[in-house]
Amino acid sequence: MTPGKEPTAPRSTLVVTAHAGDFVWRAGGAIALAASRGESVTVACLTFGERGESAKAWREGKSLDEIKDMRRGEAERAAATLGAEVVFFDAGDYPLTATPELTDRLVALCRAVQPDVVLTHPLDDPYNGDHPAAARMALDARVLAQAVGYPAEGEIIGAPPVFLFEPHQPEMCGFRPEVLLDITEVWETKRKAMECLAAQQHLWEYYTDLGRRRGVQLKRNAGPNLGLPHTTWAEAYMRPYPQVAVELA
């Protein structure tokens, strides 16, 4: 540390996700990359996906509490594999309903985390209303956490950029791959985290294929001179707010 200078806190990422597995499929690469750089990553997991995303466990005759415990364990192992901390809200899925209390908890977490980046779902998903509900709450909490007069603990935050991660059926959700993030160096970490989610094993190969295809698109858009490996892995994101820049790049 330079004499006379205060140490700077590591960059912080906040991921607001509807269900226990969403953060892994959609943003596991971004999380692992940030963690590999020594940055702090916090996942706000609003529900366990116990009702809508645990069909295998229901068919096996497990109880609601057993399914919650199972999904919690899966998410904890996946988060640890990626290098993130996960905070469970247990707000109940199918449907996930926004409440003033839930928003307050998210605002308090925003102020505690002081995120430099926020990741969440797109605002449209005709197949799963929990996803846009989580996104709407994430965006609302980000704005409210900036307001000096909002009655929540902690210091106000700045205006961290928000990235919306890719939904399961992007064409039906108005999703455009505006940002392609190269996750090649952490792909194996993401895959290991995916394999923690035994309740949704049917998605392992789907998201492996998606990562490979987005990697092909990344190479195509990056041009031929970056020395990218033959097989490149990527994740896609949208931006709901303008990018702030001092030069176009």
XYZ file of C-alpha atoms in Angstrom:
249
model
C 0.000 0.000 0.000
C 1.260 3.477 -0.838
C 2.091 5.457 2.353
C -0.674 7.898 3.241
C -3.313 6.161 1.105
C -6.239 4.210 2.436
C -6.607 0.664 1.089
C -9.340 0.417 -1.520
C -12.096 -2.137 -1.121
C -12.263 -4.842 -3.801
C -14.861 -4.413 -6.507
C -18.229 -5.850 -5.613
C -20.858 -7.623 -7.712
C -24.467 -8.171 -6.623
C -26.498 -10.861 -8.376
C -30.266 -10.818 -7.822
C -31.771 -14.113 -8.873
C -35.269 -15.571 -8.619
C -34.399 -19.227 -7.981
C -31.595 -21.307 -6.549
C -30.116 -22.369 -9.886
C -30.580 -19.258 -12.014
C -27.344 -17.545 -11.018
C -25.315 -20.577 -12.072
C -26.817 -21.180 -15.516
C -27.038 -17.538 -16.500
C -24.138 -15.782 -14.778
C -21.827 -18.447 -13.362
C -19.013 -17.370 -15.657
C -19.261 -13.701 -14.703
C -19.315 -14.659 -11.027
C -16.297 -16.957 -11.328
C -14.346 -14.334 -13.297
C -14.983 -11.664 -10.679
C -14.051 -14.028 -7.849
C -10.853 -15.060 -9.668
C -9.800 -11.397 -9.634
C -10.273 -11.225 -5.863
C -13.546 -9.331 -6.130
C -16.519 -9.790 -3.821
C -19.645 -11.446 -5.247
C -22.938 -11.676 -3.367
C -25.910 -13.621 -4.711
C -29.356 -12.580 -3.476
C -31.349 -15.769 -4.020
C -34.984 -14.730 -3.594
C -36.436 -18.266 -3.581
C -35.211 -21.844 -3.593
C -37.205 -22.668 -6.734
C -38.923 -25.209 -4.523
C -42.287 -25.255 -6.287
C -41.574 -24.394 -9.889
C -38.065 -25.695 -10.549
C -37.839 -28.913 -8.537
C -40.121 -31.273 -10.458
C -37.830 -34.277 -10.034
C -37.900 -33.961 -6.252
C -41.691 -33.640 -6.158
C -42.041 -36.776 -8.289
C -39.779 -38.581 -5.826
C -42.261 -37.751 -3.057
C -40.130 -35.264 -1.122
C -41.817 -32.740 1.178
C -41.656 -28.968 0.731
C -39.160 -28.588 3.571
C -36.999 -31.402 2.200
C -36.954 -29.764 -1.215
C -36.008 -26.389 0.237
C -33.153 -27.961 2.183
C -31.971 -29.804 -0.924
C -32.058 -26.711 -3.133
C -30.348 -24.612 -0.447
C -27.521 -27.133 -0.263
C -27.138 -27.225 -4.034
C -27.013 -23.435 -4.263
C -24.518 -23.165 -1.404
C -22.192 -25.688 -3.052
C -22.509 -24.000 -6.434
C -21.843 -20.556 -4.970
C -18.798 -21.847 -3.094
C -17.493 -23.432 -6.301
C -17.838 -20.100 -8.116
C -16.354 -18.125 -5.225
C -19.507 -16.251 -4.195
C -21.519 -15.725 -1.036
C -25.222 -16.541 -1.294
C -27.976 -14.910 0.779
C -31.339 -16.694 0.840
C -34.543 -14.655 1.108
C -36.944 -17.644 1.083
C -39.675 -15.437 -0.435
C -41.591 -18.290 -2.072
C -41.770 -19.056 -5.781
C -44.570 -19.717 -8.257
C -45.458 -16.973 -7.803
C -42.679 -14.746 -6.495
C -44.531 -11.664 -5.286
C -42.984 -8.269 -4.655
C -43.725 -6.853 -1.215
C -42.532 -3.710 0.588
C -40.725 -5.937 3.101
C -38.875 -7.821 0.372
C -37.890 -4.575 -1.333
C -36.604 -3.207 1.988
C -34.422 -6.287 2.445
C -32.984 -5.873 -1.048
C -32.291 -2.168 -0.481
C -30.494 -2.991 2.761
C -28.416 -5.627 0.968
C -27.529 -3.167 -1.806
C -26.299 -0.683 0.761
C -24.365 -3.344 2.649
C -22.717 -4.736 -0.504
C -22.146 -1.368 -2.246
C -22.092 -3.062 -5.663
C -19.983 -1.864 -8.568
C -22.046 -4.117 -10.860
C -25.546 -5.596 -10.605
C -26.626 -8.726 -12.510
C -30.230 -9.873 -12.773
C -32.916 -11.293 -15.082
C -34.464 -9.563 -18.117
C -37.744 -7.741 -17.561
C -39.801 -10.007 -19.808
C -40.342 -13.757 -19.640
C -43.730 -15.180 -20.697
C -42.738 -18.631 -19.406
C -41.799 -17.722 -15.847
C -43.147 -14.641 -14.100
C -40.739 -15.078 -11.192
C -37.832 -13.962 -13.380
C -39.174 -10.511 -14.372
C -40.516 -10.073 -10.819
C -36.976 -10.533 -9.485
C -35.587 -8.159 -12.123
C -38.121 -5.473 -11.317
C -37.318 -5.704 -7.605
C -33.588 -5.585 -8.336
C -33.929 -2.420 -10.414
C -36.253 -0.811 -7.871
C -33.888 -1.646 -5.004
C -30.927 -0.213 -6.925
C -32.753 3.101 -7.361
C -34.126 3.256 -3.820
C -30.709 2.436 -2.343
C -29.411 5.651 -3.944
C -32.036 7.819 -2.220
C -30.795 9.569 0.922
C -34.344 9.785 2.230
C -35.189 6.107 1.829
C -35.463 4.584 5.332
C -33.027 1.700 5.130
C -29.820 1.001 7.005
C -26.428 1.712 5.480
C -24.824 4.294 3.240
C -26.424 5.164 -0.074
C -24.954 3.578 -3.192
C -23.891 5.085 -6.506
C -25.399 4.060 -9.831
C -23.811 0.694 -10.615
C -24.265 -0.558 -14.176
C -26.807 -3.333 -14.561
C -26.431 -6.344 -16.838
C -29.408 -8.600 -17.614
C -28.350 -12.205 -18.099
C -29.677 -14.498 -20.792
C -33.031 -16.225 -20.164
C -33.796 -19.817 -21.048
C -35.753 -18.894 -24.183
C -34.206 -15.599 -25.299
C -36.208 -15.196 -28.492
C -39.459 -15.136 -26.507
C -38.151 -12.672 -23.921
C -36.998 -9.850 -26.186
C -33.398 -10.661 -25.311
C -30.576 -9.341 -27.500
C -26.972 -10.434 -26.855
C -25.634 -6.874 -26.533
C -22.628 -7.884 -24.407
C -20.643 -11.090 -24.915
C -18.437 -11.927 -21.935
C -15.460 -14.222 -22.498
C -15.579 -16.846 -19.724
C -13.146 -19.309 -21.314
C -10.663 -19.201 -18.437
C -13.353 -20.090 -15.881
C -15.543 -22.367 -18.000
C -14.540 -25.513 -16.113
C -15.404 -23.789 -12.832
C -18.841 -22.880 -14.159
C -19.400 -26.427 -15.369
C -18.485 -27.798 -11.911
C -20.953 -25.373 -10.339
C -23.644 -26.505 -12.773
C -23.025 -30.086 -11.702
C -23.867 -29.091 -8.121
C -27.470 -28.610 -9.279
C -28.631 -32.216 -9.401
C -32.300 -31.183 -9.193
C -31.972 -29.689 -12.692
C -29.518 -32.077 -14.293
C -31.468 -31.859 -17.560
C -30.058 -28.321 -17.965
C -26.370 -29.216 -17.750
C -25.932 -29.929 -21.448
C -28.302 -27.160 -22.529
C -26.155 -24.493 -20.884
C -22.938 -26.174 -21.966
C -24.136 -25.926 -25.550
C -25.245 -22.319 -25.043
C -21.860 -21.341 -23.607
C -20.116 -22.888 -26.599
C -22.405 -21.148 -29.113
C -22.037 -17.763 -27.435
C -18.274 -18.359 -27.532
C -18.431 -18.812 -31.296
C -20.337 -15.534 -31.552
C -17.798 -13.806 -29.322
C -14.961 -14.860 -31.626
C -16.903 -13.721 -34.676
C -17.503 -10.281 -33.187
C -14.036 -9.884 -31.695
C -12.298 -10.307 -35.041
C -9.409 -12.564 -36.066
C -6.482 -10.887 -34.343
C -7.049 -11.410 -30.639
C -5.438 -14.844 -30.446
C -8.521 -16.460 -28.936
C -8.387 -20.234 -28.428
C -10.094 -22.555 -30.885
C -12.864 -23.269 -28.373
C -14.099 -20.154 -26.613
C -16.869 -19.954 -24.024
C -19.063 -16.941 -23.385
C -22.161 -15.570 -21.661
C -24.539 -12.996 -23.135
C -26.010 -9.934 -21.405
C -28.232 -6.918 -22.105
C -27.991 -3.432 -20.604
C -31.137 -1.613 -19.427
C -29.245 1.650 -18.867
C -26.855 3.526 -21.176
C -23.163 2.750 -21.012
C -21.113 5.669 -19.732
C -17.854 6.124 -21.647
C -15.078 8.598 -22.355
C -14.304 6.941 -25.680
C -16.063 4.579 -28.027
C -14.627 1.084 -27.904
